[in-house]
Short mmCIF file of C-alpha atoms and ligand atoms in Angstrom, two decimals:
data_model
loop_
_atom_site.label_atom_id
_atom_site.label_comp_id
_atom_site.label_asym_id
_atom_site.label_seq_id
_atom_site.Cartn_x
_atom_site.Cartn_y
_atom_site.Cartn_z
CA UNK A 1 -0.11 0.17 0.00
CA UNK A 2 1.28 3.64 -0.85
CA UNK A 3 0.47 5.41 1.70
CA UNK A 4 1.95 8.53 0.63
CA UNK A 5 -0.62 8.23 -3.05
CA UNK A 6 -4.42 7.57 -1.19
CA UNK A 7 -5.11 11.48 -1.56
CA UNK A 8 -7.45 13.35 0.78
CA UNK A 9 -8.48 10.00 2.94
CA UNK A 10 -10.71 9.47 5.50
CA UNK A 11 -10.59 6.73 8.33
CA UNK A 12 -14.04 5.28 9.15
CA UNK A 13 -14.98 2.61 11.39
CA UNK A 14 -16.55 -0.40 10.16
CA UNK A 15 -18.94 -1.80 13.09
CA UNK A 16 -19.42 -0.61 16.55
CA UNK A 17 -17.00 1.71 17.15
CA UNK A 18 -13.46 1.33 19.20
CA UNK A 19 -12.26 -0.43 16.14
CA UNK A 20 -8.78 1.29 16.59
CA UNK A 21 -9.33 4.13 14.42
CA UNK A 22 -6.82 6.47 16.55
CA UNK A 23 -3.96 4.23 15.74
CA UNK A 24 -4.88 3.86 11.97
CA UNK A 25 -4.99 8.12 12.05
CA UNK A 26 -2.02 8.43 14.13
CA UNK A 27 -0.07 6.02 11.42
CA UNK A 28 -1.53 7.98 8.18
CA UNK A 29 -0.88 11.42 9.97
CA UNK A 30 2.79 11.18 8.79
CA UNK A 31 1.40 11.83 5.18
CA UNK A 32 -1.19 14.81 5.79
CA UNK A 33 -1.24 18.31 6.34
CA UNK A 34 -4.23 18.70 8.04
CA UNK A 35 -6.14 16.28 9.82
CA UNK A 36 -10.11 16.95 10.43
CA UNK A 37 -12.52 15.52 13.17
CA UNK A 38 -15.83 16.22 11.72
CA UNK A 39 -18.64 14.13 13.95
CA UNK A 40 -19.76 13.14 17.47
CA UNK A 41 -17.66 14.52 20.02
CA UNK A 42 -16.64 13.44 23.70
CA UNK A 43 -18.07 10.44 23.66
CA UNK A 44 -15.89 9.02 21.08
CA UNK A 45 -11.99 7.80 22.60
CA UNK A 46 -9.34 7.17 20.36
CA UNK A 47 -6.38 5.71 21.50
CA UNK A 48 -3.02 6.36 20.39
CA UNK A 49 0.45 4.84 21.62
CA UNK A 50 3.89 6.06 20.60
CA UNK A 51 6.61 4.57 22.17
CA UNK A 52 5.15 3.30 25.37
CA UNK A 53 3.41 6.56 26.03
CA UNK A 54 -0.88 5.88 25.78
CA UNK A 55 -2.99 8.97 24.84
CA UNK A 56 -6.51 8.77 24.67
CA UNK A 57 -8.23 11.49 22.98
CA UNK A 58 -11.85 12.27 23.06
CA UNK A 59 -12.74 15.40 20.92
CA UNK A 60 -8.86 16.49 19.43
CA UNK A 61 -7.83 14.66 16.42
CA UNK A 62 -5.82 11.87 16.99
CA UNK A 63 -3.42 13.59 14.36
CA UNK A 64 -2.70 16.52 16.49
CA UNK A 65 0.27 14.10 18.54
CA UNK A 66 2.50 14.77 15.19
CA UNK A 67 4.24 17.99 15.79
CA UNK A 68 3.36 20.46 12.89
CA UNK A 69 0.16 19.18 11.94
CA UNK A 70 -2.86 20.94 12.10
CA UNK A 71 -6.22 19.51 13.69
CA UNK A 72 -9.25 21.06 12.68
CA UNK A 73 -12.75 20.16 14.54
CA UNK A 74 -15.32 20.66 11.84
CA UNK A 75 -19.21 22.08 12.00
CA UNK A 76 -20.93 18.73 12.62
CA UNK A 77 -18.94 18.01 15.90
CA UNK A 78 -21.03 18.14 18.94
CA UNK A 79 -18.26 20.13 21.16
CA UNK A 80 -17.93 20.20 24.89
CA UNK A 81 -15.72 22.96 25.72
CA UNK A 82 -15.05 21.82 29.60
CA UNK A 83 -13.56 18.36 27.79
CA UNK A 84 -12.15 20.23 25.07
CA UNK A 85 -9.99 22.91 27.52
CA UNK A 86 -9.03 19.95 29.91
CA UNK A 87 -7.48 17.78 27.00
CA UNK A 88 -5.61 20.38 25.39
CA UNK A 89 -3.92 21.11 29.13
CA UNK A 90 -3.53 18.23 29.35
CA UNK A 91 -1.52 17.76 25.91
CA UNK A 92 0.21 20.67 27.08
CA UNK A 93 1.44 19.18 30.34
CA UNK A 94 2.99 16.51 28.30
CA UNK A 95 5.11 18.47 26.15
CA UNK A 96 2.49 18.73 22.96
CA UNK A 97 1.22 22.13 22.54
CA UNK A 98 -1.32 22.87 20.02
CA UNK A 99 -1.33 26.81 19.86
CA UNK A 100 -1.34 28.17 16.00
CA UNK A 101 -2.05 24.47 15.08
CA UNK A 102 -5.88 24.13 16.03
CA UNK A 103 -9.04 25.46 14.49
CA UNK A 104 -12.38 24.83 15.65
CA UNK A 105 -15.42 25.60 13.80
CA UNK A 106 -17.48 28.99 15.27
CA UNK A 107 -20.51 26.78 13.44
CA UNK A 108 -19.91 23.72 16.22
CA UNK A 109 -22.80 22.94 18.22
CA UNK A 110 -22.33 23.21 22.48
CA UNK A 111 -22.82 20.46 24.27
CA UNK A 112 -24.61 22.36 27.71
CA UNK A 113 -24.51 20.96 31.30
CA UNK A 114 -28.33 20.10 30.87
CA UNK A 115 -27.40 17.84 27.69
CA UNK A 116 -25.10 15.74 29.95
CA UNK A 117 -27.93 15.99 33.12
CA UNK A 118 -30.24 14.78 30.63
CA UNK A 119 -28.40 12.05 28.90
CA UNK A 120 -27.85 10.62 32.42
CA UNK A 121 -31.59 10.89 33.71
CA UNK A 122 -33.03 10.23 30.64
CA UNK A 123 -30.84 6.53 30.67
CA UNK A 124 -32.02 6.52 34.54
CA UNK A 125 -35.81 6.20 33.59
CA UNK A 126 -35.55 4.39 30.60
CA UNK A 127 -35.87 0.70 31.01
CA UNK A 128 -35.52 -2.57 29.05
CA UNK A 129 -35.39 -2.22 25.20
CA UNK A 130 -35.92 1.56 25.51
CA UNK A 131 -32.13 1.86 26.95
CA UNK A 132 -29.39 2.80 24.68
CA UNK A 133 -26.56 2.55 27.11
CA UNK A 134 -24.98 6.22 26.22
CA UNK A 135 -22.03 7.26 26.99
CA UNK A 136 -23.65 10.07 29.14
CA UNK A 137 -21.76 12.53 27.80
CA UNK A 138 -24.91 14.95 26.27
CA UNK A 139 -24.49 14.05 22.69
CA UNK A 140 -28.05 13.09 21.72
CA UNK A 141 -29.57 16.08 24.22
CA UNK A 142 -27.05 18.07 21.96
CA UNK A 143 -27.79 17.16 18.78
CA UNK A 144 -31.72 17.03 19.26
CA UNK A 145 -31.56 20.55 20.31
CA UNK A 146 -29.31 21.31 17.13
CA UNK A 147 -32.37 19.57 14.77
CA UNK A 148 -34.95 21.52 17.44
CA UNK A 149 -33.26 25.06 16.50
CA UNK A 150 -34.88 26.88 19.36
CA UNK A 151 -32.85 25.66 21.82
CA UNK A 152 -29.58 25.21 20.50
CA UNK A 153 -26.09 27.20 21.09
CA UNK A 154 -23.53 27.61 18.75
CA UNK A 155 -19.86 28.81 19.26
CA UNK A 156 -20.55 31.76 17.22
CA UNK A 157 -23.36 32.56 19.85
CA UNK A 158 -21.02 33.02 22.37
CA UNK A 159 -19.46 36.02 21.15
CA UNK A 160 -22.44 37.94 21.51
CA UNK A 161 -22.96 37.94 25.72
CA UNK A 162 -26.23 39.96 25.97
CA UNK A 163 -27.95 38.13 23.11
CA UNK A 164 -26.62 34.74 24.51
CA UNK A 165 -27.31 35.31 28.35
CA UNK A 166 -31.03 36.16 27.48
CA UNK A 167 -31.46 33.43 25.17
CA UNK A 168 -30.15 31.09 27.64
CA UNK A 169 -32.38 32.40 30.22
CA UNK A 170 -35.12 31.25 27.75
CA UNK A 171 -33.74 27.72 27.05
CA UNK A 172 -32.90 27.29 30.79
CA UNK A 173 -36.61 27.79 31.80
CA UNK A 174 -37.56 25.28 29.40
CA UNK A 175 -35.63 22.77 30.04
CA UNK A 176 -36.78 23.45 34.20
CA UNK A 177 -39.69 22.57 33.08
CA UNK A 178 -39.30 19.04 30.96
CA UNK A 179 -36.61 18.10 33.58
CA UNK A 180 -39.50 18.42 36.67
CA UNK A 181 -41.99 16.79 34.63
CA UNK A 182 -39.92 14.01 33.77
CA UNK A 183 -37.65 13.04 36.31
CA UNK A 184 -37.06 12.79 40.07
CA UNK A 185 -35.04 15.57 42.15
CA UNK A 186 -33.35 17.34 38.57
CA UNK A 187 -30.35 19.11 39.89
CA UNK A 188 -31.35 22.62 39.64
CA UNK A 189 -30.33 24.85 36.62
CA UNK A 190 -28.39 27.88 37.00
CA UNK A 191 -28.82 30.02 33.96
CA UNK A 192 -26.41 33.21 34.97
CA UNK A 193 -24.05 30.65 36.54
CA UNK A 194 -23.93 28.76 33.14
CA UNK A 195 -23.88 31.90 30.74
CA UNK A 196 -20.77 33.17 33.26
CA UNK A 197 -18.65 29.68 33.01
CA UNK A 198 -19.32 29.49 28.96
CA UNK A 199 -18.39 33.06 28.36
CA UNK A 200 -15.00 32.60 29.99
CA UNK A 201 -14.75 28.93 28.06
CA UNK A 202 -14.81 30.92 24.65
CA UNK A 203 -12.93 33.39 25.91
CA UNK A 204 -10.41 30.58 26.09
CA UNK A 205 -10.98 28.78 23.15
CA UNK A 206 -11.07 32.47 21.04
CA UNK A 207 -7.86 32.08 19.23
CA UNK A 208 -8.96 28.73 18.22
CA UNK A 209 -12.29 29.41 16.99
CA UNK A 210 -12.65 30.47 13.30
CA UNK A 211 -14.53 29.31 9.97
CA UNK A 212 -12.72 25.95 9.36
CA UNK A 213 -15.31 25.92 6.16
CA UNK A 214 -13.22 28.17 4.31
CA UNK A 215 -9.80 27.57 5.56
CA UNK A 216 -10.61 23.92 4.32
CA UNK A 217 -11.78 25.47 1.06
CA UNK A 218 -8.31 27.19 0.99
CA UNK A 219 -6.35 23.92 2.01
CA UNK A 220 -8.02 21.69 -1.12
CA UNK A 221 -7.28 24.85 -3.08
CA UNK A 222 -3.83 24.85 -2.54
CA UNK A 223 -3.61 21.07 -2.33
CA UNK A 224 -3.01 20.60 0.89
CA UNK A 225 -3.65 16.85 1.87
CA UNK A 226 -6.32 16.16 4.31
CA UNK A 227 -6.64 13.69 6.69
CA UNK A 228 -10.28 12.97 8.09
CA UNK A 229 -10.97 11.07 11.32
CA UNK A 230 -14.09 9.41 11.72
CA UNK A 231 -15.55 8.96 15.50
CA UNK A 232 -17.57 5.80 16.20
CA UNK A 233 -18.79 3.70 13.21
CA UNK A 234 -20.72 2.99 10.67
CA UNK A 235 -23.36 0.42 12.40
CA UNK A 236 -23.68 3.53 14.91
CA UNK A 237 -25.14 5.45 12.06
CA UNK A 238 -27.88 7.68 13.02
CA UNK A 239 -29.30 7.01 9.36
CA UNK A 240 -27.34 3.91 8.29
CA UNK A 241 -26.61 1.69 11.70
CA UNK A 242 -28.62 -0.34 13.54
CA UNK A 243 -31.37 2.23 14.79
CA UNK A 244 -32.22 3.14 17.93
CA UNK A 245 -29.26 1.63 19.21
CA UNK A 246 -26.59 4.24 17.40
CA UNK A 247 -24.95 7.31 18.47
CA UNK A 248 -26.54 10.87 17.04
CA UNK A 249 -24.54 11.71 14.34
CA UNK A 250 -23.32 10.82 10.76
CA UNK A 251 -20.84 8.28 11.57
CA UNK A 252 -20.71 6.11 8.43
CA UNK A 253 -18.74 7.53 5.75
CA UNK A 254 -21.38 9.41 4.28
CA UNK A 255 -21.28 11.68 6.78
CA UNK A 256 -18.23 13.11 5.97
CA UNK A 257 -18.88 16.26 3.72
CA UNK A 258 -21.70 17.69 5.31
CA UNK A 259 -19.81 16.85 9.19
CA UNK A 260 -16.54 18.41 7.55
CA UNK A 261 -17.81 21.02 5.33
CA UNK A 262 -16.24 19.42 2.21
CA UNK A 263 -17.38 18.96 -1.10
CA UNK A 264 -18.06 15.38 -1.73
CA UNK A 265 -15.67 15.02 -4.81
CA UNK A 266 -13.17 16.05 -1.82
CA UNK A 267 -12.61 12.76 -0.20
CA UNK A 268 -10.27 10.30 -2.74
CA UNK A 269 -10.16 7.52 -0.19
CA UNK A 270 -11.05 6.03 2.40
CA UNK A 271 -9.84 3.44 5.06
CA UNK A 272 -12.24 0.95 6.73
CA UNK A 273 -11.29 -0.02 10.37
CA UNK A 274 -12.41 -3.18 11.69
CA UNK A 275 -11.07 -5.37 14.45
CA UNK A 276 -9.76 -9.45 13.43
CA UNK A 277 -12.95 -9.73 15.44
CA UNK A 278 -16.22 -8.07 16.34
CA UNK A 279 -17.12 -5.64 19.61
CA UNK A 280 -19.66 -3.41 20.66
CA UNK A 281 -20.50 -0.98 24.09
CA UNK A 282 -23.79 -0.72 25.00
CA UNK A 283 -27.37 -1.93 24.15
CA UNK A 284 -28.30 -3.07 20.86
CA UNK A 285 -28.26 -6.14 18.75
CA UNK A 286 -24.81 -8.16 18.09
CA UNK A 287 -25.12 -11.59 16.31
CA UNK A 288 -21.74 -12.97 17.07
CA UNK A 289 -21.51 -12.04 20.50
CA UNK A 290 -19.76 -14.45 23.00
CA UNK A 291 -21.07 -15.43 26.04
CA UNK A 292 -18.58 -17.90 26.64
CA UNK A 293 -14.72 -18.62 27.36
CA UNK A 294 -13.88 -17.74 23.62
CA UNK A 295 -15.65 -14.22 24.43
CA UNK A 296 -14.01 -13.77 27.61
CA UNK A 297 -10.53 -14.67 26.33
CA UNK A 298 -10.71 -12.05 23.59
CA UNK A 299 -11.83 -9.33 26.08
CA UNK A 300 -9.04 -9.84 28.77
CA UNK A 301 -6.27 -10.43 25.52
CA UNK A 302 -7.35 -7.31 24.05
CA UNK A 303 -8.12 -5.51 26.79
CA UNK A 304 -11.86 -5.03 25.90
CA UNK A 305 -12.74 -2.38 28.25
CA UNK A 306 -14.37 1.61 26.99
CA UNK A 307 -11.68 4.13 26.35
CA UNK A 308 -14.66 6.63 27.21
CA UNK A 309 -16.20 5.02 30.16
CA UNK A 310 -14.38 1.87 31.22
CA UNK A 311 -17.25 -0.36 30.39
CA UNK A 312 -16.34 -4.20 29.67
CA UNK A 313 -17.07 -3.91 25.98
CA UNK A 314 -18.84 -6.93 24.37
CA UNK A 315 -16.98 -9.55 22.20
CA UNK A 316 -17.79 -11.99 19.16
CA UNK A 317 -16.53 -13.26 16.18
CA UNK A 318 -15.99 -11.35 13.14
CA UNK A 319 -19.40 -10.66 11.04
CA UNK A 320 -18.83 -10.40 7.65
CA UNK A 321 -22.50 -9.30 6.77
CA UNK A 322 -22.02 -6.48 8.99
CA UNK A 323 -18.64 -5.97 7.39
CA UNK A 324 -19.77 -6.01 3.84
CA UNK A 325 -22.44 -3.55 4.55
CA UNK A 326 -20.61 -1.45 5.78
CA UNK A 327 -18.24 -1.44 3.14
CA UNK A 328 -20.46 -1.16 0.42
CA UNK A 329 -22.24 2.01 1.93
CA UNK A 330 -19.55 3.65 2.44
CA UNK A 331 -17.37 2.72 -0.68
CA UNK A 332 -14.30 1.42 1.46
CA UNK A 333 -11.60 0.55 -0.66
CA UNK A 334 -8.59 -0.11 1.53
CA UNK A 335 -9.33 -1.51 5.17
CA UNK A 336 -7.27 -1.66 8.21
CA UNK A 337 -7.58 -4.87 10.50
CA UNK A 338 -6.61 -4.70 13.77
CA UNK A 339 -6.11 -6.72 16.78
CA UNK A 340 -4.90 -9.45 14.75
CA UNK A 341 -2.13 -10.25 17.55
CA UNK A 342 -5.31 -11.05 20.21
CA UNK A 343 -6.49 -13.66 18.23
CA UNK A 344 -3.28 -15.73 18.65
CA UNK A 345 -3.76 -18.87 20.57
CA UNK A 346 -7.15 -20.19 19.31
CA UNK A 347 -7.60 -23.47 17.73
CA UNK A 348 -10.01 -22.74 15.94
CA UNK A 349 -11.66 -19.32 14.78
CA UNK A 350 -14.89 -18.46 13.42
CA UNK A 351 -15.98 -15.81 10.37
CA UNK A 352 -19.59 -15.11 10.16
CA UNK A 353 -20.41 -15.75 7.01
CA UNK A 354 -24.36 -14.91 6.90
CA UNK A 355 -27.21 -15.24 8.74
CA UNK A 356 -30.23 -17.17 9.21
CA UNK A 357 -33.82 -16.26 10.31
CA UNK A 358 -36.91 -18.10 10.66
CA UNK A 359 -35.43 -20.89 8.48
CA UNK A 360 -34.26 -18.42 6.05
CA UNK A 361 -30.48 -17.74 4.63
CA UNK A 362 -30.00 -14.04 4.59
CA UNK A 363 -27.17 -12.36 3.13
CA UNK A 364 -27.79 -8.82 3.37
CA UNK A 365 -27.87 -6.98 6.76
CA UNK A 366 -31.28 -6.22 8.00
CA UNK A 367 -32.87 -2.82 8.61
CA UNK A 368 -35.16 -4.23 11.01
CA UNK A 369 -33.26 -4.31 14.70
CA UNK A 370 -35.57 -7.24 16.13
CA UNK A 371 -34.65 -9.04 12.86
CA UNK A 372 -31.49 -8.44 13.78
CA UNK A 373 -31.62 -9.14 17.36
CA UNK A 374 -33.30 -13.25 16.36
CA UNK A 375 -30.76 -13.93 13.28
CA UNK A 376 -28.40 -17.20 14.26
CA UNK A 377 -24.90 -16.78 12.36
CA UNK A 378 -23.64 -19.01 9.80
CA UNK A 379 -20.12 -19.77 10.92
CA UNK A 380 -17.27 -20.98 8.87
CA UNK A 381 -14.32 -22.11 10.97
CA UNK A 382 -10.77 -21.70 9.91
CA UNK A 383 -7.45 -22.54 11.53
CA UNK A 384 -5.82 -20.87 14.64
CA UNK A 385 -2.52 -20.24 14.95
CA UNK A 386 -0.07 -20.34 18.61
CA UNK A 387 2.52 -17.66 17.56
CA UNK A 388 3.11 -14.41 18.74
CA UNK A 389 2.63 -11.62 16.24
CA UNK A 390 3.23 -8.70 18.02
CA UNK A 391 6.73 -8.56 16.87
CA UNK A 392 5.64 -9.50 12.87
CA UNK A 393 6.16 -6.32 10.64
CA UNK A 394 5.61 -7.98 7.24
CA UNK A 395 2.53 -9.95 5.86
CA UNK A 396 4.60 -12.58 4.32
CA UNK A 397 6.47 -13.10 8.05
CA UNK A 398 3.13 -14.11 9.80
CA UNK A 399 2.24 -17.46 10.11
CA UNK A 400 0.58 -19.27 7.53
CA UNK A 401 -3.50 -19.37 9.26
CA UNK A 402 -3.41 -15.43 10.33
CA UNK A 403 -2.15 -15.06 6.70
CA UNK A 404 -5.50 -16.74 5.48
CA UNK A 405 -7.50 -15.58 8.12
CA UNK A 406 -7.30 -11.93 6.82
CA UNK A 407 -7.26 -13.24 3.61
CA UNK A 408 -10.88 -14.68 4.48
CA UNK A 409 -12.13 -11.65 5.84
CA UNK A 410 -10.98 -9.79 2.41
CA UNK A 411 -12.58 -11.86 0.48
CA UNK A 412 -15.98 -11.94 2.54
CA UNK A 413 -16.40 -8.01 3.25
CA UNK A 414 -15.14 -7.04 -0.31
CA UNK A 415 -12.27 -4.65 -0.05
CA UNK A 416 -8.40 -5.23 -0.10
CA UNK A 417 -6.89 -5.21 3.05
CA UNK A 418 -3.97 -2.81 3.18
CA UNK A 419 -3.25 -2.39 6.86
CA UNK A 420 -2.99 -5.35 9.56
CA UNK A 421 -2.36 -4.38 13.21
CA UNK A 422 -0.03 -6.45 15.56
CA UNK A 423 -0.44 -4.44 18.55
CA UNK A 424 -1.41 -0.81 20.34
CA UNK A 425 1.99 0.48 19.20
CA UNK A 426 2.64 2.95 16.29
CA UNK A 427 5.36 0.41 14.88
CA UNK A 428 3.61 -2.82 15.32
CA UNK A 429 1.80 -1.88 11.57
CA UNK A 430 1.82 -4.23 8.88
CA UNK A 431 1.44 -2.61 5.43
CA UNK A 432 0.44 -4.81 2.71
CA UNK A 433 1.24 -4.23 -1.05
CA UNK A 434 -0.54 -5.46 -3.82
P1 LIG B 501 -10.95 3.94 18.28
O1 LIG B 501 -12.23 4.44 19.15
O2 LIG B 501 -11.83 3.20 17.37
O3 LIG B 501 -10.20 4.75 18.02
O4 LIG B 501 -10.60 2.48 19.30
P2 LIG B 501 -10.02 2.58 20.94
O5 LIG B 501 -8.94 3.49 21.13
O6 LIG B 501 -11.46 3.00 21.34
O7 LIG B 501 -10.10 1.29 21.18
C1 LIG B 501 -8.82 0.28 20.59
C2 LIG B 501 -7.80 -0.29 21.45
O8 LIG B 501 -7.26 -1.21 21.10
C3 LIG B 501 -6.77 0.64 21.85
O9 LIG B 501 -6.65 0.36 23.23
C4 LIG B 501 -5.56 0.77 21.09
O10 LIG B 501 -4.81 1.21 21.67
C5 LIG B 501 -5.82 -0.97 20.96
N1 LIG B 501 -5.44 -1.43 20.07
C6 LIG B 501 -5.22 -0.96 18.56
N2 LIG B 501 -4.74 -1.67 17.88
C7 LIG B 501 -4.46 -2.88 18.30
C8 LIG B 501 -3.73 -3.79 17.75
O11 LIG B 501 -3.50 -4.39 16.91
N3 LIG B 501 -3.71 -4.42 18.66
C9 LIG B 501 -3.60 -4.58 20.55
N4 LIG B 501 -3.67 -5.92 21.41
N5 LIG B 501 -4.53 -3.34 20.38
C10 LIG B 501 -4.71 -2.49 19.46
P1 LIG B 502 -15.28 6.02 19.30
O1 LIG B 502 -15.12 7.02 18.87
C1 LIG B 502 -17.98 2.24 20.95
C2 LIG B 502 -21.84 4.06 21.30
C3 LIG B 502 -22.67 4.20 23.08
C4 LIG B 502 -23.74 3.68 22.87
C5 LIG B 502 -24.32 4.23 21.56
C6 LIG B 502 -24.98 5.77 21.91
O2 LIG B 502 -14.50 5.40 20.76
O3 LIG B 502 -15.45 4.21 18.54
P2 LIG B 502 -23.86 8.15 22.58
O4 LIG B 502 -23.27 8.30 24.29
O5 LIG B 502 -23.28 8.31 21.16
O6 LIG B 502 -25.17 8.79 22.65
O7 LIG B 502 -23.90 6.58 22.69
O8 LIG B 502 -22.85 4.55 21.28
N1 LIG B 502 -20.79 4.78 21.08
C7 LIG B 502 -19.74 3.75 21.01
N2 LIG B 502 -19.47 2.79 21.35
N3 LIG B 502 -17.04 3.60 20.44
C8 LIG B 502 -17.24 4.59 20.33
O9 LIG B 502 -16.84 5.49 19.80
C9 LIG B 502 -18.72 5.32 20.68
N4 LIG B 502 -19.58 6.16 20.69
C10 LIG B 502 -20.66 5.85 20.97
O10 LIG B 502 -21.72 2.91 23.75
O11 LIG B 502 -24.04 2.44 22.85
MG1 LIG B 503 -12.87 4.09 20.80
#
């Protein structure tokens, strides 16, 4: 794979998030000038490991860790200024300074304290199948207000303090009335205190806030190479995922132009990211989920605990039906298969090639969540390998069984596996030619 030739590229998760996008964005940043986050918010948790040092980023593009590269947060992001400022400070403390190389869209919607309260309270009152299992970062309520319009706040609103205070007063009164009607003992909201705090945030972020849409236009006109960092994953996409068990943004490949503010033709290639198995956090259907010692073993070997919430991730075999769906929808050309090292030591491995439901074979990923809950995977069994892969650096040096496993994934999902990852470190990455 010739990374220098990919052009303007987007990295997209093909499953339910946590595929290893942070690591791949970090690896590809070397070949880019500007790295752009364009969807979701602090519900994302992207991990990068550089020479033993671990960084977990929620809002800043993973490419920010490379000195000299510019990071952009586009208009589609639901931005929590408290989390962002903490992240900027944290990186500064570790010797990474973002002054003059971070640009945040003034069009971003602002995650407010009542969004986080609502996310938490709402999850508390929901029961059974109505629960989504959100990250409680206020993302759903913030995007709901964005769609609702009259109760939304954008960063550009914070630069008109008097109008902002008045508007926030009206919003907070409405929120309080709704909270009082729906939840037991909601915390009181103090509109003045919130306004003071958010005006301070705006002041602290003033030098980063700008019109990123025109900045990215300028970059495209001058041939600067952009790398888009998708958050979450295709199956969590609000329109195309396993609705309602999804996040509230467009987290498939289809969300890039809108969230970033670039024309669709600006994105020249998509790199889809999958694990060599499947994971999910939160509620929702997961056909290949394992409830036995195999699932437990994947979780422990792969350290499958959430980067944002620390929740244990649900683990299962690779689902090629879901993978195919995401590849086709996103027009994914290249795929990175992550965590191949985690599968060492299994005698046999299984890949789900199709489903059955009500006695019939199903090759397509169904739209109905209740159908997806009922499907039974049809598995193909492949031989495993016992060797430790963490020091392997070429595809040819992988054990035959590991190569066959990767090639079978490639065949089943219909996209070229160009990258194989054998550990969390930047250096534990295999680039495959041809
Ligand atoms: P993201 O949300 O898609 O960026 O993924 P996360 O960072 O939430 O989760 C991926 C986890 O897997 C992180 O802890 C990474 O450090 C780790 N990781 C990434 N690639 C590999 C790999 O190939 N092998 C192993 N063992 N760990 C990996
Ligand atoms: P990254 O970018 C894994 C899941 C949550 C929950 C559902 C809705 O790290 O891959 P939300 O807080 O977004 O309203 O929660 O979506 N979810 C993720 N799962 N990785 C993520 O992001 C996720 N972002 C949201 O667990 O099931
Ligand atoms: Mg993650």
